[in-house]
Amino acid sequence: MKRRPVSLAVRLTVSIGAVITVVLLTFGWVIERSINNHFIQQDVDELNAVLQALKHTVATLPDGSRAADVRAMFASAVSGHHNAQYRISTLAGSVVYATPGSNLARFAKISQPVDQITVDTVSIWKDHNETYRGAVIQVPADSHTGMEVLTIAVGTGINFHLHYLESFRNYLRVITAAACLIAIFLTWLAVHQGHAPIRRISRQIGRIKSDQLHIRLFPDAVPVELAELATSFNQMLDRLEDVFRRLSDFSGDIAHELRTPITNIKTQTEVALSQARSVEQYREILYSNLEEYDRMAKMVGDMLFLAQADNKLLKPELVAIDLETEVRMLFDYFGAWAEEREVALEVYGGPVSTLGDRLMIRRALSNLLSNAIRHTPSGETVLVQLEKMAAHAPSTVKVLIQNPGPAIPSEHLPRIFERFYRPDASRQRSGEGAGLGLAIAKSIIEAHGGTITVSSNDAATAFEILFPGHN
């Protein structure tokens, strides 16, 4: 089972909490390092003060001083540095003076002498649970003391500093943990509050039912980050509302279209069964029923064709088609009907060709021509114009089918290619087809990569088709 993704609130809370934790830990580490460096510098300053006092004492030793006097002078050389210890010895290892209670002998032996005491040259060691920081310096002595070079080991206890740093670390851990918990809680609270508009939109969306598709969200009433979401949702509702409306219209129209032939068949059958008939009368009734069956079969076939077009299942078998030849063949086919209606058929333009499925293209043009002939008044002419569009790239050909007649109101033009749609709702449906011809024509043209548009005024109604050209 696939795991459910972690919620946005948890992600944001954890992410921001982790950043705050890292920032607090880094800040605490910087403060701790700063305090530690301050203590080191403080110890270095103290060691240098002790060293300077001892150097001054070495430089001012009287000639021929006795050992006891030398020790007394070194003992009193340093004042005010109670935490400092020092040990003075010769290169031969003889101890000149050592602070009482100090234990610098081992440190003086293992530590390398340095030129000066700095933060980088001091060393740390432990002795009897006491931690020290110090350094070893070699100082040349005056010749009158009888000592050429003296080794001075100085150190200071830092247990106080270490205890303070340890207490500070513990305090910092507690403060950091508390601050992190508070920050994470406040972050969660802020994220939860920040997601309130999303929850509000979700509640509004949840209240929209199939019979309330007219309800819309207000992009101006939500934060800027959600305005695009609200706009996209409204656009989706527009599409759904249009689909539901078309589906409802389609259901009503198909029920109406099927009701007429079914009613005719039922009525004729009831009449035939009401009394005995001759064989010829039964034959006429069966022929009449067959016509109604053919009408329903054609309607079902057209609907299946449109369903295939909607699902991109139309696979045209492409061949080169001379559109002028196809139009003239259709003129021959519709000639008798047009002559009966006293409608003339004319074609203008030179030969133009396209790649397409011959039967499909013929069906689309046939639907458009029959529609034009049906709505052309007696004594008028249906014009078909063929043209190569030189200004278009790639090559494009235009087929314009124009017929005079009453103008189609502008509010009906956007829906003229919808299934079962008729601008005149009161027009009798029988004898005029099921209202699928224009929808089929548009599906065929679009399946061939073309477009179809319609325009209408008081002078004429024109359908303009653009096909990809073929040389």
Short mmCIF file of C-alpha atoms in Angstrom, two decimals:
data_model
loop_
_atom_site.label_atom_id
_atom_site.label_comp_id
_atom_site.label_asym_id
_atom_site.label_seq_id
_atom_site.Cartn_x
_atom_site.Cartn_y
_atom_site.Cartn_z
CA MET A 1 0.00 0.00 0.00
CA LYS A 2 1.38 3.36 -1.02
CA ARG A 3 2.15 5.65 1.90
CA ARG A 4 0.21 8.85 2.15
CA PRO A 5 2.39 11.95 1.61
CA VAL A 6 3.26 13.95 4.71
CA SER A 7 1.00 16.96 5.21
CA LEU A 8 2.18 20.42 4.22
CA ALA A 9 1.78 21.64 7.82
CA VAL A 10 4.14 18.93 9.11
CA ARG A 11 6.63 19.58 6.32
CA LEU A 12 6.70 23.32 6.93
CA THR A 13 6.84 22.90 10.72
CA VAL A 14 9.69 20.39 10.56
CA SER A 15 11.61 22.41 7.98
CA ILE A 16 11.29 25.73 9.78
CA GLY A 17 11.88 24.05 13.16
CA ALA A 18 15.08 22.43 11.82
CA VAL A 19 16.30 25.79 10.50
CA ILE A 20 15.57 27.51 13.82
CA THR A 21 17.30 24.69 15.72
CA VAL A 22 20.40 24.92 13.54
CA VAL A 23 20.45 28.72 13.91
CA LEU A 24 20.16 28.52 17.70
CA LEU A 25 22.83 25.81 17.96
CA THR A 26 25.15 27.77 15.71
CA PHE A 27 24.53 30.94 17.70
CA GLY A 28 25.22 29.09 20.98
CA TRP A 29 28.39 27.53 19.54
CA VAL A 30 29.62 30.95 18.44
CA ILE A 31 28.96 32.42 21.88
CA GLU A 32 30.69 29.48 23.58
CA ARG A 33 33.72 29.81 21.30
CA SER A 34 33.82 33.54 21.97
CA ILE A 35 33.78 33.03 25.74
CA ASN A 36 36.41 30.28 25.53
CA ASN A 37 38.68 32.49 23.38
CA HIS A 38 38.19 35.30 25.88
CA PHE A 39 39.32 33.01 28.73
CA ILE A 40 42.33 31.83 26.71
CA GLN A 41 43.32 35.40 25.94
CA GLN A 42 42.85 36.30 29.61
CA ASP A 43 45.12 33.43 30.65
CA VAL A 44 47.73 34.39 28.03
CA ASP A 45 47.74 37.98 29.31
CA GLU A 46 48.23 36.73 32.88
CA LEU A 47 51.06 34.39 31.86
CA ASN A 48 52.78 37.18 29.93
CA ALA A 49 52.49 39.50 32.95
CA VAL A 50 54.10 36.83 35.16
CA LEU A 51 56.82 36.20 32.55
CA GLN A 52 57.63 39.90 32.25
CA ALA A 53 57.95 40.19 36.03
CA LEU A 54 60.30 37.19 36.14
CA LYS A 55 62.39 38.53 33.23
CA HIS A 56 62.71 41.84 35.04
CA THR A 57 63.82 40.03 38.19
CA VAL A 58 66.41 38.03 36.24
CA ALA A 59 67.76 41.23 34.68
CA THR A 60 68.06 42.98 38.07
CA LEU A 61 69.73 40.22 40.12
CA PRO A 62 72.71 41.72 42.13
CA ASP A 63 76.19 40.39 41.47
CA GLY A 64 77.20 37.50 43.66
CA SER A 65 73.73 37.00 45.06
CA ARG A 66 73.37 34.04 47.30
CA ALA A 67 70.95 31.27 46.37
CA ALA A 68 68.70 32.11 49.29
CA ASP A 69 68.56 35.75 48.20
CA VAL A 70 67.80 34.73 44.61
CA ARG A 71 64.93 32.52 45.75
CA ALA A 72 63.59 35.32 47.90
CA MET A 73 63.67 37.75 45.00
CA PHE A 74 61.88 35.28 42.68
CA ALA A 75 59.33 34.56 45.39
CA SER A 76 58.43 38.23 45.66
CA ALA A 77 58.79 38.98 41.95
CA VAL A 78 55.17 38.22 41.13
CA SER A 79 52.30 39.86 43.00
CA GLY A 80 48.59 40.03 42.26
CA HIS A 81 48.59 36.77 40.26
CA HIS A 82 47.59 34.28 42.92
CA ASN A 83 46.49 31.67 40.41
CA ALA A 84 49.80 31.67 38.56
CA GLN A 85 52.65 29.19 39.13
CA TYR A 86 56.15 29.25 37.76
CA ARG A 87 59.36 27.23 37.85
CA ILE A 88 62.82 28.54 37.00
CA SER A 89 65.65 26.14 36.21
CA THR A 90 69.00 26.05 34.40
CA LEU A 91 69.76 24.12 31.25
CA ALA A 92 71.43 21.51 33.39
CA GLY A 93 68.15 20.92 35.18
CA SER A 94 69.03 22.61 38.47
CA VAL A 95 65.98 24.31 39.96
CA VAL A 96 66.56 27.96 40.79
CA TYR A 97 63.05 28.57 42.15
CA ALA A 98 59.64 26.93 42.02
CA THR A 99 56.33 28.22 43.35
CA PRO A 100 55.47 26.32 46.54
CA GLY A 101 52.96 23.56 45.86
CA SER A 102 53.46 23.65 42.11
CA ASN A 103 54.28 20.62 40.01
CA LEU A 104 55.71 22.03 36.78
CA ALA A 105 58.73 19.73 36.56
CA ARG A 106 57.08 17.18 34.26
CA PHE A 107 55.52 19.88 32.10
CA ALA A 108 58.89 21.68 31.79
CA LYS A 109 60.54 18.46 30.59
CA ILE A 110 57.99 17.35 27.99
CA SER A 111 56.99 20.77 26.65
CA GLN A 112 58.96 22.41 23.88
CA PRO A 113 60.15 25.96 24.64
CA VAL A 114 58.41 28.73 22.66
CA ASP A 115 59.61 32.16 21.64
CA GLN A 116 56.63 33.98 23.11
CA ILE A 117 53.38 33.20 24.86
CA THR A 118 50.37 33.56 22.57
CA VAL A 119 46.98 31.96 22.13
CA ASP A 120 48.50 29.50 19.67
CA THR A 121 51.58 28.55 21.73
CA VAL A 122 50.10 27.80 25.15
CA SER A 123 49.48 24.21 26.17
CA ILE A 124 46.96 22.51 28.48
CA TRP A 125 47.70 19.67 30.87
CA LYS A 126 46.24 18.06 33.95
CA ASP A 127 47.81 17.37 37.31
CA HIS A 128 46.01 15.99 40.37
CA ASN A 129 42.52 16.81 39.06
CA GLU A 130 43.63 20.33 38.26
CA THR A 131 43.83 21.60 34.70
CA TYR A 132 46.50 24.14 33.75
CA ARG A 133 47.33 26.31 30.79
CA GLY A 134 50.95 27.39 30.38
CA ALA A 135 54.13 27.54 28.34
CA VAL A 136 57.91 27.13 28.62
CA ILE A 137 60.23 30.03 27.77
CA GLN A 138 64.05 30.11 27.69
CA VAL A 139 65.49 33.41 28.91
CA PRO A 140 69.19 34.35 28.60
CA ALA A 141 70.62 35.55 31.93
CA ASP A 142 73.32 38.14 32.62
CA SER A 143 76.82 36.75 32.87
CA HIS A 144 77.33 38.11 36.33
CA THR A 145 74.73 35.69 37.71
CA GLY A 146 76.71 32.73 36.60
CA MET A 147 73.77 31.37 34.65
CA GLU A 148 73.83 31.63 30.86
CA VAL A 149 70.24 30.48 30.06
CA LEU A 150 67.24 30.00 32.33
CA THR A 151 64.17 27.85 31.53
CA ILE A 152 60.99 29.39 32.88
CA ALA A 153 57.82 27.29 32.99
CA VAL A 154 54.69 29.32 33.79
CA GLY A 155 51.15 28.08 34.22
CA THR A 156 47.77 29.06 35.56
CA GLY A 157 44.85 26.94 36.74
CA ILE A 158 41.79 27.01 34.50
CA ASN A 159 39.37 24.79 36.39
CA PHE A 160 37.19 27.79 37.12
CA HIS A 161 36.99 28.64 33.45
CA LEU A 162 36.21 25.03 32.51
CA HIS A 163 33.51 24.77 35.16
CA TYR A 164 31.97 28.01 33.92
CA LEU A 165 32.02 26.77 30.29
CA GLU A 166 30.45 23.45 31.28
CA SER A 167 27.71 25.25 33.20
CA PHE A 168 27.19 27.55 30.22
CA ARG A 169 26.91 24.56 27.85
CA ASN A 170 24.31 22.90 30.07
CA TYR A 171 22.40 26.15 30.39
CA LEU A 172 22.66 26.67 26.62
CA ARG A 173 21.32 23.16 25.94
CA VAL A 174 18.30 23.78 28.14
CA ILE A 175 17.66 27.21 26.62
CA THR A 176 18.12 25.87 23.07
CA ALA A 177 15.79 22.92 23.66
CA ALA A 178 13.13 25.18 25.20
CA ALA A 179 13.53 27.78 22.44
CA CYS A 180 13.27 25.07 19.76
CA LEU A 181 10.11 23.62 21.27
CA ILE A 182 8.55 27.07 21.58
CA ALA A 183 9.66 27.97 18.04
CA ILE A 184 8.28 24.72 16.60
CA PHE A 185 4.96 25.21 18.40
CA LEU A 186 4.70 28.81 17.21
CA THR A 187 5.68 27.70 13.70
CA TRP A 188 2.97 25.05 13.69
CA LEU A 189 0.49 27.62 14.96
CA ALA A 190 1.52 30.08 12.24
CA VAL A 191 1.36 27.40 9.53
CA HIS A 192 -2.03 26.22 10.78
CA GLN A 193 -3.31 29.78 10.76
CA GLY A 194 -1.71 30.39 7.36
CA HIS A 195 -3.56 27.39 5.92
CA ALA A 196 -6.92 28.76 7.09
CA PRO A 197 -7.72 30.19 3.61
CA ILE A 198 -7.07 26.74 2.09
CA ARG A 199 -9.44 25.12 4.57
CA ARG A 200 -12.02 27.79 3.87
CA ILE A 201 -11.75 27.21 0.11
CA SER A 202 -12.01 23.45 0.71
CA ARG A 203 -15.23 23.94 2.66
CA GLN A 204 -16.63 26.13 -0.11
CA ILE A 205 -15.70 23.55 -2.73
CA GLY A 206 -17.20 20.75 -0.62
CA ARG A 207 -20.56 22.53 -0.60
CA ILE A 208 -20.76 22.62 -4.41
CA LYS A 209 -23.09 19.91 -5.73
CA SER A 210 -23.91 18.85 -9.29
CA ASP A 211 -26.96 21.14 -9.26
CA GLN A 212 -24.93 24.09 -7.94
CA LEU A 213 -22.26 24.40 -10.63
CA HIS A 214 -23.10 28.09 -10.96
CA ILE A 215 -21.34 28.81 -7.64
CA ARG A 216 -17.91 30.43 -8.05
CA LEU A 217 -14.97 31.23 -5.79
CA PHE A 218 -13.88 34.85 -5.43
CA PRO A 219 -10.17 35.25 -6.30
CA ASP A 220 -10.12 38.72 -4.73
CA ALA A 221 -11.22 37.28 -1.37
CA VAL A 222 -8.27 34.86 -1.01
CA PRO A 223 -4.53 35.47 -0.53
CA VAL A 224 -2.52 36.25 -3.65
CA GLU A 225 -0.90 32.80 -3.59
CA LEU A 226 -4.34 31.15 -3.87
CA ALA A 227 -5.85 33.54 -6.42
CA GLU A 228 -4.56 31.48 -9.35
CA LEU A 229 -5.97 28.31 -7.75
CA ALA A 230 -9.39 29.95 -7.32
CA THR A 231 -9.31 31.20 -10.92
CA SER A 232 -8.35 27.76 -12.25
CA PHE A 233 -11.11 26.14 -10.18
CA ASN A 234 -13.67 28.60 -11.54
CA GLN A 235 -12.51 27.82 -15.08
CA MET A 236 -12.91 24.11 -14.35
CA LEU A 237 -16.44 24.76 -13.07
CA ASP A 238 -17.19 26.68 -16.28
CA ARG A 239 -16.11 23.66 -18.31
CA LEU A 240 -18.06 21.25 -16.11
CA GLU A 241 -21.16 23.42 -16.22
CA ASP A 242 -20.92 23.56 -19.99
CA VAL A 243 -20.45 19.78 -20.20
CA PHE A 244 -23.41 19.16 -17.86
CA ARG A 245 -25.56 21.55 -19.86
CA ARG A 246 -24.58 19.92 -23.13
CA LEU A 247 -25.13 16.47 -21.63
CA SER A 248 -28.55 17.48 -20.39
CA ASP A 249 -29.43 19.00 -23.75
CA PHE A 250 -28.02 15.95 -25.50
CA SER A 251 -30.13 13.58 -23.39
CA GLY A 252 -33.27 15.60 -24.05
CA ASP A 253 -32.55 15.92 -27.76
CA ILE A 254 -31.74 12.27 -28.31
CA ALA A 255 -34.87 11.26 -26.41
CA HIS A 256 -36.90 13.59 -28.61
CA GLU A 257 -35.22 12.39 -31.80
CA LEU A 258 -35.76 8.72 -30.96
CA ARG A 259 -39.28 9.25 -29.70
CA THR A 260 -40.58 10.32 -33.12
CA PRO A 261 -39.57 7.20 -35.11
CA ILE A 262 -40.47 4.91 -32.22
CA THR A 263 -43.89 6.55 -31.93
CA ASN A 264 -44.38 6.26 -35.70
CA ILE A 265 -43.45 2.56 -35.65
CA LYS A 266 -45.69 1.91 -32.64
CA THR A 267 -48.66 3.75 -34.16
CA GLN A 268 -48.33 2.08 -37.54
CA THR A 269 -48.03 -1.35 -35.91
CA GLU A 270 -51.09 -0.73 -33.75
CA VAL A 271 -53.07 0.37 -36.80
CA ALA A 272 -51.91 -2.71 -38.72
CA LEU A 273 -53.01 -4.99 -35.88
CA SER A 274 -56.34 -3.28 -35.34
CA GLN A 275 -57.92 -5.25 -38.20
CA ALA A 276 -57.09 -7.71 -40.92
CA ARG A 277 -55.10 -6.21 -43.81
CA SER A 278 -54.13 -7.27 -47.25
CA VAL A 279 -50.62 -8.42 -48.05
CA GLU A 280 -49.95 -5.18 -49.94
CA GLN A 281 -51.04 -3.08 -46.95
CA TYR A 282 -48.78 -5.06 -44.61
CA ARG A 283 -45.95 -4.56 -47.09
CA GLU A 284 -46.46 -0.77 -47.09
CA ILE A 285 -46.48 -0.69 -43.29
CA LEU A 286 -43.25 -2.72 -43.16
CA TYR A 287 -41.60 -0.40 -45.68
CA SER A 288 -42.67 2.59 -43.60
CA ASN A 289 -41.27 0.97 -40.46
CA LEU A 290 -38.06 0.17 -42.35
CA GLU A 291 -37.62 3.87 -43.14
CA GLU A 292 -37.93 4.70 -39.45
CA TYR A 293 -35.44 1.94 -38.60
CA ASP A 294 -33.01 3.35 -41.18
CA ARG A 295 -33.40 6.78 -39.65
CA MET A 296 -32.64 5.47 -36.15
CA ALA A 297 -29.72 3.38 -37.46
CA LYS A 298 -28.23 6.46 -39.15
CA MET A 299 -28.64 8.48 -35.96
CA VAL A 300 -26.95 5.78 -33.87
CA GLY A 301 -24.16 5.50 -36.44
CA ASP A 302 -23.63 9.26 -36.38
CA MET A 303 -23.51 9.25 -32.58
CA LEU A 304 -20.95 6.42 -32.57
CA PHE A 305 -18.88 8.36 -35.11
CA LEU A 306 -18.90 11.45 -32.87
CA ALA A 307 -18.00 9.32 -29.84
CA GLN A 308 -14.96 8.06 -31.74
CA ALA A 309 -14.03 11.61 -32.67
CA ASP A 310 -14.33 12.77 -29.04
CA ASN A 311 -11.96 9.98 -27.94
CA LYS A 312 -9.44 10.65 -30.75
CA LEU A 313 -10.17 7.26 -32.29
CA LEU A 314 -10.64 8.50 -35.86
CA LYS A 315 -7.71 7.27 -37.98
CA PRO A 316 -7.97 8.86 -41.44
CA GLU A 317 -6.38 6.94 -44.32
CA LEU A 318 -4.46 9.78 -45.95
CA VAL A 319 -4.45 10.09 -49.72
CA ALA A 320 -4.19 13.07 -52.04
CA ILE A 321 -7.67 14.54 -52.61
CA ASP A 322 -8.62 17.00 -55.35
CA LEU A 323 -11.22 19.11 -53.54
CA GLU A 324 -12.62 20.60 -56.76
CA THR A 325 -13.34 17.11 -58.10
CA GLU A 326 -15.02 16.13 -54.84
CA VAL A 327 -17.21 19.24 -54.87
CA ARG A 328 -18.32 18.67 -58.48
CA MET A 329 -19.15 15.03 -57.67
CA LEU A 330 -21.33 16.22 -54.80
CA PHE A 331 -22.98 18.75 -57.12
CA ASP A 332 -23.95 15.83 -59.34
CA TYR A 333 -25.27 13.93 -56.33
CA PHE A 334 -27.34 16.85 -55.00
CA GLY A 335 -28.26 18.18 -58.48
CA ALA A 336 -31.75 16.69 -58.62
CA TRP A 337 -32.65 17.86 -55.10
CA ALA A 338 -31.26 21.35 -55.78
CA GLU A 339 -33.15 21.55 -59.05
CA GLU A 340 -36.34 20.52 -57.28
CA ARG A 341 -35.81 23.38 -54.79
CA GLU A 342 -34.85 25.73 -57.66
CA VAL A 343 -31.39 26.28 -56.13
CA ALA A 344 -28.34 26.72 -58.36
CA LEU A 345 -24.91 25.25 -57.50
CA GLU A 346 -21.69 27.00 -58.55
CA VAL A 347 -17.97 26.47 -57.76
CA TYR A 348 -15.16 29.01 -58.23
CA GLY A 349 -11.39 28.69 -58.02
CA GLY A 350 -8.78 26.40 -59.45
CA PRO A 351 -7.86 22.86 -58.43
CA VAL A 352 -6.69 22.58 -54.81
CA SER A 353 -5.72 19.40 -53.00
CA THR A 354 -5.14 18.13 -49.47
CA LEU A 355 -4.16 14.93 -47.72
CA GLY A 356 -7.06 13.15 -46.08
CA ASP A 357 -9.48 10.29 -45.92
CA ARG A 358 -11.57 10.57 -49.08
CA LEU A 359 -14.80 9.18 -47.56
CA MET A 360 -14.55 11.35 -44.46
CA ILE A 361 -13.83 14.54 -46.42
CA ARG A 362 -16.68 13.74 -48.79
CA ARG A 363 -19.01 13.19 -45.81
CA ALA A 364 -18.06 16.54 -44.25
CA LEU A 365 -18.54 18.47 -47.51
CA SER A 366 -21.80 16.60 -48.16
CA ASN A 367 -23.19 17.63 -44.75
CA LEU A 368 -22.26 21.28 -45.35
CA LEU A 369 -23.67 21.35 -48.90
CA SER A 370 -26.96 19.69 -47.89
CA ASN A 371 -27.27 22.19 -45.06
CA ALA A 372 -26.64 25.08 -47.46
CA ILE A 373 -29.15 23.80 -50.04
CA ARG A 374 -31.78 23.23 -47.36
CA HIS A 375 -31.60 26.84 -46.15
CA THR A 376 -31.27 28.57 -49.53
CA PRO A 377 -34.44 30.27 -50.81
CA SER A 378 -35.75 29.29 -54.25
CA GLY A 379 -34.10 31.08 -57.13
CA GLU A 380 -30.84 31.67 -55.23
CA THR A 381 -27.39 30.10 -55.62
CA VAL A 382 -25.09 28.10 -53.34
CA LEU A 383 -21.48 29.18 -53.98
CA VAL A 384 -18.39 27.09 -53.25
CA GLN A 385 -15.04 28.90 -53.47
CA LEU A 386 -11.71 27.04 -53.52
CA GLU A 387 -8.50 28.93 -52.87
CA LYS A 388 -4.84 28.40 -52.00
CA MET A 389 -3.82 30.62 -49.06
CA ALA A 390 -0.46 31.96 -50.26
CA ALA A 391 0.07 34.05 -47.11
CA HIS A 392 -0.12 30.99 -44.84
CA ALA A 393 2.88 28.87 -43.94
CA PRO A 394 2.81 25.94 -44.20
CA SER A 395 0.63 25.61 -47.29
CA THR A 396 -3.10 25.95 -46.58
CA VAL A 397 -6.19 25.64 -48.77
CA LYS A 398 -9.57 27.26 -48.11
CA VAL A 399 -13.02 25.95 -48.94
CA LEU A 400 -15.80 28.53 -48.58
CA ILE A 401 -19.41 27.31 -48.76
CA GLN A 402 -21.84 30.23 -48.92
CA ASN A 403 -25.60 30.38 -49.25
CA PRO A 404 -28.06 33.27 -49.12
CA GLY A 405 -30.90 33.14 -46.66
CA PRO A 406 -32.03 34.40 -43.27
CA ALA A 407 -29.17 35.39 -40.99
CA ILE A 408 -28.34 33.17 -38.02
CA PRO A 409 -28.61 35.29 -34.85
CA SER A 410 -25.18 36.03 -33.36
CA GLU A 411 -26.03 34.35 -30.04
CA HIS A 412 -26.50 31.04 -31.87
CA LEU A 413 -23.26 31.09 -33.91
CA PRO A 414 -20.96 29.81 -31.07
CA ARG A 415 -23.24 26.75 -30.63
CA ILE A 416 -23.98 26.00 -34.26
CA PHE A 417 -21.65 22.96 -34.28
CA GLU A 418 -23.13 21.39 -31.14
CA ARG A 419 -24.99 18.09 -31.46
CA PHE A 420 -28.75 18.31 -32.00
CA TYR A 421 -28.53 22.10 -31.84
CA ARG A 422 -30.89 24.11 -34.03
CA PRO A 423 -31.15 27.91 -33.98
CA ASP A 424 -34.89 27.58 -34.58
CA ALA A 425 -36.14 25.34 -31.76
CA SER A 426 -39.68 25.34 -33.15
CA ARG A 427 -38.65 23.92 -36.53
CA GLN A 428 -40.05 20.50 -37.32
CA ARG A 429 -37.40 17.87 -36.87
CA SER A 430 -38.81 15.26 -39.17
CA GLY A 431 -37.33 15.36 -42.61
CA GLU A 432 -34.41 17.58 -41.60
CA GLY A 433 -32.09 15.02 -40.05
CA ALA A 434 -31.14 14.65 -36.43
CA GLY A 435 -29.05 17.83 -36.13
CA LEU A 436 -25.71 15.99 -36.14
CA GLY A 437 -24.44 16.97 -39.58
CA LEU A 438 -22.48 20.10 -38.61
CA ALA A 439 -21.03 18.38 -35.52
CA ILE A 440 -19.82 15.49 -37.69
CA ALA A 441 -18.37 17.89 -40.28
CA LYS A 442 -16.42 19.75 -37.61
CA SER A 443 -15.08 16.49 -36.07
CA ILE A 444 -13.87 15.26 -39.48
CA ILE A 445 -12.20 18.57 -40.35
CA GLU A 446 -10.41 18.78 -36.99
CA ALA A 447 -9.33 15.13 -37.29
CA HIS A 448 -7.53 16.19 -40.50
CA GLY A 449 -5.76 19.09 -38.78
CA GLY A 450 -8.12 21.71 -40.21
CA THR A 451 -10.48 24.32 -38.80
CA ILE A 452 -14.02 25.42 -39.61
CA THR A 453 -15.72 28.73 -38.77
CA VAL A 454 -19.10 30.22 -39.57
CA SER A 455 -20.26 33.77 -40.22
CA SER A 456 -23.74 35.03 -40.98
CA ASN A 457 -25.43 38.29 -41.94
CA ASP A 458 -28.53 39.40 -43.79
CA ALA A 459 -26.85 38.72 -47.14
CA ALA A 460 -25.56 35.18 -46.64
CA THR A 461 -24.27 32.49 -44.29
CA ALA A 462 -20.74 31.21 -44.97
CA PHE A 463 -18.79 28.22 -43.64
CA GLU A 464 -15.02 28.63 -44.05
CA ILE A 465 -12.81 25.53 -43.93
CA LEU A 466 -9.00 25.60 -43.79
CA PHE A 467 -7.19 22.36 -44.73
CA PRO A 468 -3.44 21.65 -44.78
CA GLY A 469 -2.40 21.96 -48.43
CA HIS A 470 -0.82 19.28 -50.58
CA ASN A 471 1.32 19.95 -53.63
#
